[in-house]
PDB file of C-alpha atoms in Angstrom:
ATOM      1  CA  UNK A   1    -162.958 -20.738   5.139  1.00 64.00           C
ATOM      2  CA  UNK A   2    -159.946 -23.354   4.440  1.00 76.00           C
ATOM      3  CA  UNK A   3    -162.449 -26.070   3.142  1.00 85.00           C
ATOM      4  CA  UNK A   4    -162.344 -24.027  -0.283  1.00 88.00           C
ATOM      5  CA  UNK A   5    -159.137 -25.069  -0.651  1.00 91.00           C
ATOM      6  CA  UNK A   6    -160.195 -29.135  -0.390  1.00 93.00           C
ATOM      7  CA  UNK A   7    -163.062 -28.118  -2.964  1.00 94.00           C
ATOM      8  CA  UNK A   8    -160.586 -26.802  -5.395  1.00 94.00           C
ATOM      9  CA  UNK A   9    -158.284 -29.908  -5.150  1.00 94.00           C
ATOM     10  CA  UNK A  10    -160.955 -31.672  -5.584  1.00 95.00           C
ATOM     11  CA  UNK A  11    -161.603 -30.072  -8.989  1.00 96.00           C
ATOM     12  CA  UNK A  12    -157.529 -29.924 -10.252  1.00 95.00           C
ATOM     13  CA  UNK A  13    -156.894 -33.355 -12.407  1.00 93.00           C
ATOM     14  CA  UNK A  14    -161.128 -33.868 -13.261  1.00 96.00           C
ATOM     15  CA  UNK A  15    -162.729 -33.381 -16.375  1.00 96.00           C
ATOM     16  CA  UNK A  16    -165.181 -31.773 -18.056  1.00 96.00           C
ATOM     17  CA  UNK A  17    -167.119 -32.754 -21.031  1.00 95.00           C
ATOM     18  CA  UNK A  18    -168.821 -29.980 -22.844  1.00 94.00           C
ATOM     19  CA  UNK A  19    -170.555 -30.471 -26.048  1.00 90.00           C
ATOM     20  CA  UNK A  20    -167.880 -32.614 -27.883  1.00 90.00           C
ATOM     21  CA  UNK A  21    -164.855 -31.318 -25.664  1.00 92.00           C
ATOM     22  CA  UNK A  22    -163.335 -33.065 -23.037  1.00 95.00           C
ATOM     23  CA  UNK A  23    -161.583 -30.168 -20.557  1.00 96.00           C
ATOM     24  CA  UNK A  24    -158.443 -31.480 -18.183  1.00 96.00           C
ATOM     25  CA  UNK A  25    -158.849 -29.228 -14.954  1.00 97.00           C
ATOM     26  CA  UNK A  26    -155.101 -28.229 -14.618  1.00 97.00           C
ATOM     27  CA  UNK A  27    -155.875 -25.270 -11.587  1.00 96.00           C
ATOM     28  CA  UNK A  28    -158.877 -24.253 -10.200  1.00 96.00           C
ATOM     29  CA  UNK A  29    -159.553 -21.389  -7.481  1.00 94.00           C
ATOM     30  CA  UNK A  30    -162.404 -21.943  -5.076  1.00 92.00           C
ATOM     31  CA  UNK A  31    -164.577 -18.926  -3.729  1.00 91.00           C
ATOM     32  CA  UNK A  32    -167.567 -18.833  -1.452  1.00 90.00           C
ATOM     33  CA  UNK A  33    -171.235 -16.980  -1.486  1.00 90.00           C
ATOM     34  CA  UNK A  34    -170.860 -15.167   1.124  1.00 87.00           C
ATOM     35  CA  UNK A  35    -169.065 -11.709   1.752  1.00 83.00           C
ATOM     36  CA  UNK A  36    -168.798 -13.395   5.617  1.00 81.00           C
ATOM     37  CA  UNK A  37    -166.383 -15.424   4.577  1.00 79.00           C
ATOM     38  CA  UNK A  38    -164.988 -14.572   1.488  1.00 82.00           C
ATOM     39  CA  UNK A  39    -164.249 -10.502   0.319  1.00 79.00           C
ATOM     40  CA  UNK A  40    -163.938 -12.198  -3.481  1.00 80.00           C
ATOM     41  CA  UNK A  41    -167.202 -13.955  -2.941  1.00 82.00           C
ATOM     42  CA  UNK A  42    -168.596 -15.007  -6.283  1.00 80.00           C
ATOM     43  CA  UNK A  43    -171.798 -12.551  -7.093  1.00 79.00           C
ATOM     44  CA  UNK A  44    -173.271 -13.541 -10.163  1.00 82.00           C
ATOM     45  CA  UNK A  45    -176.318 -15.745 -10.571  1.00 86.00           C
ATOM     46  CA  UNK A  46    -174.764 -17.418 -13.360  1.00 90.00           C
ATOM     47  CA  UNK A  47    -173.439 -20.809 -11.539  1.00 91.00           C
ATOM     48  CA  UNK A  48    -176.217 -21.361  -9.158  1.00 92.00           C
ATOM     49  CA  UNK A  49    -177.503 -24.618  -9.886  1.00 92.00           C
ATOM     50  CA  UNK A  50    -181.085 -25.195  -9.511  1.00 89.00           C
ATOM     51  CA  UNK A  51    -181.168 -26.962  -6.376  1.00 90.00           C
ATOM     52  CA  UNK A  52    -179.059 -27.466  -3.324  1.00 88.00           C
ATOM     53  CA  UNK A  53    -178.550 -31.641  -4.742  1.00 89.00           C
ATOM     54  CA  UNK A  54    -176.893 -30.526  -7.814  1.00 92.00           C
ATOM     55  CA  UNK A  55    -173.783 -28.609  -9.162  1.00 93.00           C
ATOM     56  CA  UNK A  56    -173.728 -26.177 -12.297  1.00 94.00           C
ATOM     57  CA  UNK A  57    -171.250 -27.555 -14.942  1.00 95.00           C
ATOM     58  CA  UNK A  58    -170.508 -24.628 -17.763  1.00 93.00           C
ATOM     59  CA  UNK A  59    -169.485 -21.737 -18.885  1.00 92.00           C
ATOM     60  CA  UNK A  60    -170.466 -18.966 -18.300  1.00 91.00           C
ATOM     61  CA  UNK A  61    -170.012 -15.439 -20.025  1.00 90.00           C
ATOM     62  CA  UNK A  62    -169.106 -12.545 -17.540  1.00 86.00           C
ATOM     63  CA  UNK A  63    -166.691  -9.403 -16.818  1.00 78.00           C
ATOM     64  CA  UNK A  64    -164.515  -9.217 -13.953  1.00 70.00           C
ATOM     65  CA  UNK A  65    -163.514  -4.874 -14.667  1.00 65.00           C
ATOM     66  CA  UNK A  66    -162.729  -5.333 -18.465  1.00 69.00           C
ATOM     67  CA  UNK A  67    -164.303  -7.519 -21.396  1.00 79.00           C
ATOM     68  CA  UNK A  68    -166.595 -10.227 -21.161  1.00 86.00           C
ATOM     69  CA  UNK A  69    -164.831 -14.111 -20.569  1.00 89.00           C
ATOM     70  CA  UNK A  70    -165.926 -16.993 -20.989  1.00 92.00           C
ATOM     71  CA  UNK A  71    -165.334 -18.802 -18.135  1.00 93.00           C
ATOM     72  CA  UNK A  72    -165.815 -22.379 -16.884  1.00 94.00           C
ATOM     73  CA  UNK A  73    -167.664 -22.800 -13.673  1.00 95.00           C
ATOM     74  CA  UNK A  74    -168.468 -25.479 -11.428  1.00 95.00           C
ATOM     75  CA  UNK A  75    -170.800 -24.365  -8.571  1.00 93.00           C
ATOM     76  CA  UNK A  76    -173.163 -24.549  -5.899  1.00 93.00           C
ATOM     77  CA  UNK A  77    -175.191 -23.430  -3.805  1.00 92.00           C
ATOM     78  CA  UNK A  78    -172.783 -22.242  -1.074  1.00 90.00           C
ATOM     79  CA  UNK A  79    -169.376 -21.837  -3.292  1.00 91.00           C
ATOM     80  CA  UNK A  80    -168.160 -21.554  -6.737  1.00 92.00           C
ATOM     81  CA  UNK A  81    -164.629 -23.053  -8.646  1.00 94.00           C
ATOM     82  CA  UNK A  82    -163.072 -21.348 -11.485  1.00 94.00           C
ATOM     83  CA  UNK A  83    -161.287 -22.932 -13.432  1.00 95.00           C
ATOM     84  CA  UNK A  84    -157.409 -20.660 -14.073  1.00 94.00           C
ATOM     85  CA  UNK A  85    -155.770 -23.571 -15.960  1.00 95.00           C
ATOM     86  CA  UNK A  86    -156.968 -26.369 -18.158  1.00 96.00           C
ATOM     87  CA  UNK A  87    -156.629 -28.053 -21.451  1.00 95.00           C
ATOM     88  CA  UNK A  88    -158.561 -29.259 -24.076  1.00 94.00           C
ATOM     89  CA  UNK A  89    -158.444 -32.771 -24.884  1.00 89.00           C
ATOM     90  CA  UNK A  90    -158.127 -33.517 -28.119  1.00 81.00           C
ATOM     91  CA  UNK A  91    -156.019 -34.582 -31.105  1.00 77.00           C
ATOM     92  CA  UNK A  92    -154.278 -31.025 -30.498  1.00 83.00           C
ATOM     93  CA  UNK A  93    -154.081 -29.878 -27.148  1.00 87.00           C
ATOM     94  CA  UNK A  94    -155.016 -26.404 -25.855  1.00 92.00           C
ATOM     95  CA  UNK A  95    -154.508 -24.577 -23.063  1.00 94.00           C
ATOM     96  CA  UNK A  96    -155.447 -21.971 -21.392  1.00 94.00           C
ATOM     97  CA  UNK A  97    -154.607 -19.896 -18.654  1.00 93.00           C
ATOM     98  CA  UNK A  98    -156.197 -17.221 -16.906  1.00 89.00           C
ATOM     99  CA  UNK A  99    -159.983 -17.092 -16.405  1.00 89.00           C
ATOM    100  CA  UNK A 100    -160.937 -17.369 -19.816  1.00 90.00           C
ATOM    101  CA  UNK A 101    -161.967 -20.874 -21.074  1.00 92.00           C
ATOM    102  CA  UNK A 102    -161.882 -21.177 -24.795  1.00 89.00           C
ATOM    103  CA  UNK A 103    -164.149 -23.282 -26.057  1.00 89.00           C
ATOM    104  CA  UNK A 104    -165.550 -24.266 -29.517  1.00 86.00           C
ATOM    105  CA  UNK A 105    -169.542 -24.955 -28.130  1.00 85.00           C
ATOM    106  CA  UNK A 106    -169.650 -23.180 -24.645  1.00 87.00           C
ATOM    107  CA  UNK A 107    -172.339 -23.874 -22.468  1.00 88.00           C
ATOM    108  CA  UNK A 108    -173.473 -26.719 -19.720  1.00 91.00           C
ATOM    109  CA  UNK A 109    -171.842 -29.740 -19.662  1.00 93.00           C
ATOM    110  CA  UNK A 110    -171.056 -32.718 -16.573  1.00 94.00           C
ATOM    111  CA  UNK A 111    -168.319 -33.406 -15.141  1.00 96.00           C
ATOM    112  CA  UNK A 112    -166.112 -36.647 -13.620  1.00 97.00           C
ATOM    113  CA  UNK A 113    -163.701 -36.607 -10.329  1.00 96.00           C
ATOM    114  CA  UNK A 114    -160.726 -38.797  -9.801  1.00 95.00           C
ATOM    115  CA  UNK A 115    -162.076 -41.202  -7.544  1.00 96.00           C
ATOM    116  CA  UNK A 116    -158.960 -41.074  -4.731  1.00 94.00           C
ATOM    117  CA  UNK A 117    -159.327 -37.174  -5.066  1.00 94.00           C
ATOM    118  CA  UNK A 118    -163.212 -37.900  -4.367  1.00 96.00           C
ATOM    119  CA  UNK A 119    -161.875 -40.293  -1.145  1.00 95.00           C
ATOM    120  CA  UNK A 120    -159.953 -37.578  -0.195  1.00 91.00           C
ATOM    121  CA  UNK A 121    -162.480 -35.090  -0.021  1.00 93.00           C
ATOM    122  CA  UNK A 122    -164.907 -37.438   1.933  1.00 93.00           C
ATOM    123  CA  UNK A 123    -161.529 -37.873   4.459  1.00 91.00           C
ATOM    124  CA  UNK A 124    -161.411 -33.908   4.558  1.00 89.00           C
ATOM    125  CA  UNK A 125    -164.817 -32.955   5.597  1.00 89.00           C
ATOM    126  CA  UNK A 126    -165.472 -35.814   7.841  1.00 90.00           C
ATOM    127  CA  UNK A 127    -162.542 -34.223   9.737  1.00 85.00           C
ATOM    128  CA  UNK A 128    -162.992 -30.786   9.039  1.00 85.00           C
ATOM    129  CA  UNK A 129    -161.090 -29.282  11.821  1.00 83.00           C
ATOM    130  CA  UNK A 130    -157.859 -31.278  11.377  1.00 84.00           C
ATOM    131  CA  UNK A 131    -157.834 -29.941   7.476  1.00 84.00           C
ATOM    132  CA  UNK A 132    -155.081 -27.542   7.727  1.00 85.00           C
ATOM    133  CA  UNK A 133    -153.347 -26.404   5.054  1.00 85.00           C
ATOM    134  CA  UNK A 134    -150.069 -25.337   5.421  1.00 84.00           C
ATOM    135  CA  UNK A 135    -149.470 -21.382   3.638  1.00 82.00           C
ATOM    136  CA  UNK A 136    -147.948 -21.119   0.278  1.00 86.00           C
ATOM    137  CA  UNK A 137    -148.192 -18.530  -2.093  1.00 87.00           C
ATOM    138  CA  UNK A 138    -148.948 -21.153  -5.199  1.00 88.00           C
ATOM    139  CA  UNK A 139    -152.241 -21.104  -2.856  1.00 88.00           C
ATOM    140  CA  UNK A 140    -152.962 -17.800  -2.984  1.00 86.00           C
ATOM    141  CA  UNK A 141    -155.438 -16.241  -5.310  1.00 78.00           C
ATOM    142  CA  UNK A 142    -154.247 -13.158  -7.041  1.00 67.00           C
ATOM    143  CA  UNK A 143    -154.345  -9.674  -5.381  1.00 62.00           C
ATOM    144  CA  UNK A 144    -155.068  -6.884  -7.621  1.00 61.00           C
ATOM    145  CA  UNK A 145    -158.277  -6.179  -5.403  1.00 59.00           C
ATOM    146  CA  UNK A 146    -159.068  -6.673  -1.340  1.00 65.00           C
ATOM    147  CA  UNK A 147    -155.653  -6.070  -0.629  1.00 72.00           C
ATOM    148  CA  UNK A 148    -156.576  -5.591   2.685  1.00 72.00           C
ATOM    149  CA  UNK A 149    -158.898  -7.906   3.310  1.00 76.00           C
ATOM    150  CA  UNK A 150    -157.376 -11.172   5.287  1.00 78.00           C
ATOM    151  CA  UNK A 151    -159.554 -13.371   2.706  1.00 79.00           C
ATOM    152  CA  UNK A 152    -157.267 -12.642   0.019  1.00 80.00           C
ATOM    153  CA  UNK A 153    -154.295 -14.751   1.576  1.00 82.00           C
ATOM    154  CA  UNK A 154    -156.365 -17.387   2.569  1.00 83.00           C
ATOM    155  CA  UNK A 155    -155.428 -20.834   0.336  1.00 87.00           C
ATOM    156  CA  UNK A 156    -157.576 -20.805  -1.535  1.00 90.00           C
ATOM    157  CA  UNK A 157    -156.200 -21.881  -4.793  1.00 92.00           C
ATOM    158  CA  UNK A 158    -155.149 -25.613  -5.829  1.00 94.00           C
ATOM    159  CA  UNK A 159    -153.006 -27.081  -9.147  1.00 95.00           C
ATOM    160  CA  UNK A 160    -152.634 -30.258  -9.915  1.00 94.00           C
ATOM    161  CA  UNK A 161    -149.406 -31.515  -8.237  1.00 90.00           C
ATOM    162  CA  UNK A 162    -148.298 -34.637  -9.758  1.00 88.00           C
ATOM    163  CA  UNK A 163    -147.902 -32.624 -13.496  1.00 90.00           C
ATOM    164  CA  UNK A 164    -147.515 -28.477 -12.299  1.00 91.00           C
ATOM    165  CA  UNK A 165    -144.976 -29.438  -9.735  1.00 88.00           C
ATOM    166  CA  UNK A 166    -142.771 -25.980  -9.999  1.00 90.00           C
ATOM    167  CA  UNK A 167    -143.054 -21.949 -10.559  1.00 90.00           C
ATOM    168  CA  UNK A 168    -142.445 -22.494 -14.769  1.00 93.00           C
ATOM    169  CA  UNK A 169    -145.719 -24.712 -14.970  1.00 95.00           C
ATOM    170  CA  UNK A 170    -147.780 -23.211 -12.697  1.00 94.00           C
ATOM    171  CA  UNK A 171    -150.403 -20.013 -13.843  1.00 93.00           C
ATOM    172  CA  UNK A 172    -148.386 -16.877 -12.923  1.00 91.00           C
ATOM    173  CA  UNK A 173    -149.557 -14.065 -10.452  1.00 89.00           C
ATOM    174  CA  UNK A 174    -148.481 -10.546  -9.741  1.00 88.00           C
ATOM    175  CA  UNK A 175    -146.798 -11.861  -6.474  1.00 89.00           C
ATOM    176  CA  UNK A 176    -144.143 -14.581  -8.190  1.00 90.00           C
ATOM    177  CA  UNK A 177    -143.367 -13.286 -11.281  1.00 92.00           C
ATOM    178  CA  UNK A 178    -139.913 -12.415 -10.328  1.00 93.00           C
ATOM    179  CA  UNK A 179    -139.564 -16.405  -9.549  1.00 93.00           C
ATOM    180  CA  UNK A 180    -140.021 -16.721 -13.507  1.00 94.00           C
ATOM    181  CA  UNK A 181    -136.958 -16.277 -15.612  1.00 93.00           C
ATOM    182  CA  UNK A 182    -136.303 -13.146 -17.940  1.00 89.00           C
ATOM    183  CA  UNK A 183    -135.611 -15.548 -20.945  1.00 87.00           C
ATOM    184  CA  UNK A 184    -138.793 -15.502 -22.965  1.00 90.00           C
ATOM    185  CA  UNK A 185    -141.132 -14.862 -20.269  1.00 92.00           C
ATOM    186  CA  UNK A 186    -141.465 -11.232 -20.792  1.00 88.00           C
ATOM    187  CA  UNK A 187    -139.870  -8.897 -18.329  1.00 88.00           C
ATOM    188  CA  UNK A 188    -136.562  -8.197 -17.619  1.00 90.00           C
ATOM    189  CA  UNK A 189    -134.986  -8.959 -13.981  1.00 91.00           C
ATOM    190  CA  UNK A 190    -134.534  -5.635 -13.747  1.00 92.00           C
ATOM    191  CA  UNK A 191    -137.989  -3.989 -15.019  1.00 93.00           C
ATOM    192  CA  UNK A 192    -141.058  -2.386 -13.274  1.00 94.00           C
ATOM    193  CA  UNK A 193    -143.213  -5.565 -13.234  1.00 94.00           C
ATOM    194  CA  UNK A 194    -140.130  -7.759 -11.905  1.00 95.00           C
ATOM    195  CA  UNK A 195    -138.828  -5.190  -9.239  1.00 96.00           C
ATOM    196  CA  UNK A 196    -142.457  -4.502  -8.251  1.00 95.00           C
ATOM    197  CA  UNK A 197    -143.998  -8.184  -8.260  1.00 95.00           C
ATOM    198  CA  UNK A 198    -140.958  -8.286  -5.615  1.00 96.00           C
ATOM    199  CA  UNK A 199    -142.721  -5.813  -3.534  1.00 95.00           C
ATOM    200  CA  UNK A 200    -145.927  -7.229  -4.328  1.00 92.00           C
ATOM    201  CA  UNK A 201    -143.754 -10.977  -2.305  1.00 93.00           C
ATOM    202  CA  UNK A 202    -142.726  -9.433   0.512  1.00 94.00           C
ATOM    203  CA  UNK A 203    -145.931  -7.918   1.366  1.00 91.00           C
ATOM    204  CA  UNK A 204    -148.310 -11.757   0.515  1.00 90.00           C
ATOM    205  CA  UNK A 205    -145.389 -13.486   2.164  1.00 91.00           C
ATOM    206  CA  UNK A 206    -145.878 -10.614   5.545  1.00 91.00           C
ATOM    207  CA  UNK A 207    -149.685 -11.406   5.150  1.00 87.00           C
ATOM    208  CA  UNK A 208    -149.635 -15.026   5.836  1.00 87.00           C
ATOM    209  CA  UNK A 209    -147.647 -14.828   9.303  1.00 84.00           C
ATOM    210  CA  UNK A 210    -150.621 -14.582  11.973  1.00 82.00           C
ATOM    211  CA  UNK A 211    -149.429 -10.864  13.054  1.00 85.00           C
ATOM    212  CA  UNK A 212    -148.932  -8.995   8.993  1.00 88.00           C
ATOM    213  CA  UNK A 213    -146.543  -7.603   9.944  1.00 92.00           C
ATOM    214  CA  UNK A 214    -143.693  -6.734   7.677  1.00 93.00           C
ATOM    215  CA  UNK A 215    -140.225  -5.481   8.811  1.00 94.00           C
ATOM    216  CA  UNK A 216    -138.120  -2.908   6.744  1.00 93.00           C
ATOM    217  CA  UNK A 217    -134.528  -5.356   6.776  1.00 93.00           C
ATOM    218  CA  UNK A 218    -137.278  -7.518   4.800  1.00 94.00           C
ATOM    219  CA  UNK A 219    -137.242  -5.516   1.736  1.00 95.00           C
ATOM    220  CA  UNK A 220    -134.128  -3.662   1.917  1.00 95.00           C
ATOM    221  CA  UNK A 221    -133.205  -5.820  -1.105  1.00 95.00           C
ATOM    222  CA  UNK A 222    -135.891  -4.723  -2.830  1.00 95.00           C
ATOM    223  CA  UNK A 223    -135.427  -1.387  -2.116  1.00 95.00           C
ATOM    224  CA  UNK A 224    -131.208  -1.585  -3.727  1.00 95.00           C
ATOM    225  CA  UNK A 225    -132.857  -3.036  -6.161  1.00 94.00           C
ATOM    226  CA  UNK A 226    -135.355  -0.349  -7.153  1.00 95.00           C
ATOM    227  CA  UNK A 227    -132.845   2.087  -6.999  1.00 94.00           C
ATOM    228  CA  UNK A 228    -129.876   0.326  -9.086  1.00 93.00           C
ATOM    229  CA  UNK A 229    -132.335   0.488 -11.593  1.00 92.00           C
ATOM    230  CA  UNK A 230    -135.464   3.064 -11.247  1.00 86.00           C
ATOM    231  CA  UNK A 231    -136.170   5.280 -14.073  1.00 82.00           C
ATOM    232  CA  UNK A 232    -139.217   7.388 -15.817  1.00 77.00           C
ATOM    233  CA  UNK A 233    -138.766   6.421 -19.111  1.00 77.00           C
ATOM    234  CA  UNK A 234    -142.374   4.751 -18.813  1.00 87.00           C
ATOM    235  CA  UNK A 235    -145.470   4.626 -17.007  1.00 89.00           C
ATOM    236  CA  UNK A 236    -144.831   1.600 -15.405  1.00 92.00           C
ATOM    237  CA  UNK A 237    -142.090   2.991 -13.824  1.00 93.00           C
ATOM    238  CA  UNK A 238    -143.661   6.382 -12.598  1.00 93.00           C
ATOM    239  CA  UNK A 239    -146.467   3.473 -11.085  1.00 93.00           C
ATOM    240  CA  UNK A 240    -143.515   1.510  -9.241  1.00 95.00           C
ATOM    241  CA  UNK A 241    -141.283   5.092  -7.912  1.00 94.00           C
ATOM    242  CA  UNK A 242    -145.388   6.571  -7.096  1.00 93.00           C
ATOM    243  CA  UNK A 243    -145.471   2.905  -4.828  1.00 94.00           C
ATOM    244  CA  UNK A 244    -141.792   3.150  -3.111  1.00 95.00           C
ATOM    245  CA  UNK A 245    -142.393   6.758  -1.985  1.00 94.00           C
ATOM    246  CA  UNK A 246    -145.765   5.852  -0.626  1.00 93.00           C
ATOM    247  CA  UNK A 247    -144.191   2.490   1.389  1.00 94.00           C
ATOM    248  CA  UNK A 248    -140.849   4.504   2.348  1.00 94.00           C
ATOM    249  CA  UNK A 249    -143.290   6.889   3.729  1.00 93.00           C
ATOM    250  CA  UNK A 250    -144.678   4.463   6.022  1.00 92.00           C
ATOM    251  CA  UNK A 251    -142.184   2.991   7.020  1.00 93.00           C
ATOM    252  CA  UNK A 252    -140.980   6.607   8.275  1.00 90.00           C
ATOM    253  CA  UNK A 253    -139.848   6.370  11.838  1.00 86.00           C
ATOM    254  CA  UNK A 254    -141.089   2.824  12.513  1.00 89.00           C
ATOM    255  CA  UNK A 255    -139.137  -0.372  11.446  1.00 91.00           C
ATOM    256  CA  UNK A 256    -141.791  -2.594  10.516  1.00 92.00           C
ATOM    257  CA  UNK A 257    -145.955  -2.261   8.986  1.00 91.00           C
ATOM    258  CA  UNK A 258    -149.079  -3.950   9.799  1.00 90.00           C
ATOM    259  CA  UNK A 259    -149.438  -4.868   5.448  1.00 88.00           C
ATOM    260  CA  UNK A 260    -153.298  -5.086   6.346  1.00 85.00           C
ATOM    261  CA  UNK A 261    -153.272  -1.450   6.944  1.00 85.00           C
ATOM    262  CA  UNK A 262    -151.061  -0.497   3.588  1.00 85.00           C
ATOM    263  CA  UNK A 263    -153.393   1.792   1.489  1.00 74.00           C
ATOM    264  CA  UNK A 264    -155.817  -0.095  -1.107  1.00 74.00           C
ATOM    265  CA  UNK A 265    -155.369   2.066  -4.279  1.00 75.00           C
ATOM    266  CA  UNK A 266    -151.833   1.898  -3.661  1.00 79.00           C
ATOM    267  CA  UNK A 267    -151.275  -1.486  -3.804  1.00 86.00           C
ATOM    268  CA  UNK A 268    -153.735  -1.956  -6.086  1.00 85.00           C
ATOM    269  CA  UNK A 269    -152.572   0.438  -8.533  1.00 87.00           C
ATOM    270  CA  UNK A 270    -149.120  -1.106  -8.365  1.00 90.00           C
ATOM    271  CA  UNK A 271    -151.133  -4.879  -8.953  1.00 89.00           C
ATOM    272  CA  UNK A 272    -152.804  -3.796 -11.974  1.00 88.00           C
ATOM    273  CA  UNK A 273    -149.009  -2.446 -13.534  1.00 91.00           C
ATOM    274  CA  UNK A 274    -147.666  -5.817 -12.852  1.00 92.00           C
ATOM    275  CA  UNK A 275    -150.751  -8.113 -13.993  1.00 89.00           C
ATOM    276  CA  UNK A 276    -149.840  -6.834 -17.490  1.00 89.00           C
ATOM    277  CA  UNK A 277    -147.086  -8.941 -18.249  1.00 91.00           C
ATOM    278  CA  UNK A 278    -148.803 -11.568 -17.117  1.00 91.00           C
ATOM    279  CA  UNK A 279    -150.137 -12.086 -20.133  1.00 90.00           C
ATOM    280  CA  UNK A 280    -146.929 -12.989 -22.043  1.00 91.00           C
ATOM    281  CA  UNK A 281    -145.436 -14.628 -19.127  1.00 94.00           C
ATOM    282  CA  UNK A 282    -148.587 -17.031 -19.143  1.00 93.00           C
ATOM    283  CA  UNK A 283    -148.058 -17.563 -22.597  1.00 93.00           C
ATOM    284  CA  UNK A 284    -144.582 -19.213 -22.285  1.00 94.00           C
ATOM    285  CA  UNK A 285    -146.330 -21.489 -19.434  1.00 95.00           C
ATOM    286  CA  UNK A 286    -148.448 -22.127 -21.844  1.00 94.00           C
ATOM    287  CA  UNK A 287    -145.711 -23.406 -23.928  1.00 94.00           C
ATOM    288  CA  UNK A 288    -143.938 -25.420 -21.029  1.00 95.00           C
ATOM    289  CA  UNK A 289    -147.305 -26.782 -19.715  1.00 94.00           C
ATOM    290  CA  UNK A 290    -147.684 -28.738 -23.151  1.00 92.00           C
ATOM    291  CA  UNK A 291    -144.446 -29.867 -23.936  1.00 92.00           C
ATOM    292  CA  UNK A 292    -144.684 -31.384 -20.268  1.00 92.00           C
ATOM    293  CA  UNK A 293    -148.054 -32.917 -20.944  1.00 90.00           C
ATOM    294  CA  UNK A 294    -146.873 -34.186 -24.193  1.00 87.00           C
ATOM    295  CA  UNK A 295    -143.603 -35.696 -22.400  1.00 86.00           C
ATOM    296  CA  UNK A 296    -146.126 -37.303 -19.745  1.00 80.00           C
ATOM    297  CA  UNK A 297    -148.350 -38.866 -22.869  1.00 76.00           C
ATOM    298  CA  UNK A 298    -145.375 -40.357 -24.225  1.00 74.00           C
ATOM    299  CA  UNK A 299    -143.959 -41.781 -21.461  1.00 68.00           C
ATOM    300  CA  UNK A 300    -146.982 -43.586 -20.779  1.00 67.00           C
ATOM    301  CA  UNK A 301    -147.756 -44.671 -24.115  1.00 66.00           C
ATOM    302  CA  UNK A 302    -143.973 -46.537 -23.945  1.00 63.00           C
ATOM    303  CA  UNK A 303    -145.179 -48.019 -20.692  1.00 61.00           C
ATOM    304  CA  UNK A 304    -147.851 -49.399 -21.754  1.00 57.00           C
TER     305      UNK A 304
END
């Protein structure tokens, strides 16, 4: 299953041509097609290629529990890649953050890979057992669903490292919202979403460990911040209050928990609440990435 990270890494920095538009992929997520490998396995037939010797490259209109979105996908018979951050290259750059990719004429296209990334991928495939990815929050997919399945925490996501080298340039997720500055990112450091994200991050980090255990001392600071700022003013705070009471009841007479045994509903409701803050956060990240790309291009022109 870890090889899905190698597949995602291959696709970051690749260029997709659809119609008259060129799309540079910056962040990609890998999905298996087998539920035995991946609880989040791709179930849609839209991205299946015509045969095992080819790839599907194009935009699929799909819904994932909400309204339909145009999603840029690269699919094989055994796996599927979803673009979660890309830039449309042209006289004016357009940054896409999230599963939706906005194109003038969505359809099927062609993909071009960097030669060095192809060679790296081939080397990984030759020595599969030696391919090990160090656990990293930036490689984990969002945990809105499937919190209690270990495949949620596998390193299945990759970003283009030379460009996206810190949190303020990476697509926001519910478990690292708390790492972003509050200025211009849509949520203050003492908001329900930011404090809830601290809890989610602690749970996600614990899930990366082989034992999947979370000690009470590791979330003491989160509890303290919660009780210093708790409120009943909004539905977000009510949701966080419900979660904190639930977590405290699970810790009753215990010093540590197996996080994968926690109730999916309680975690899912908190995740959905925090998720509502991501659109504003990602809007600021879009702006950051656009500035970073513009400065990189200007630097390269000066060198030439």
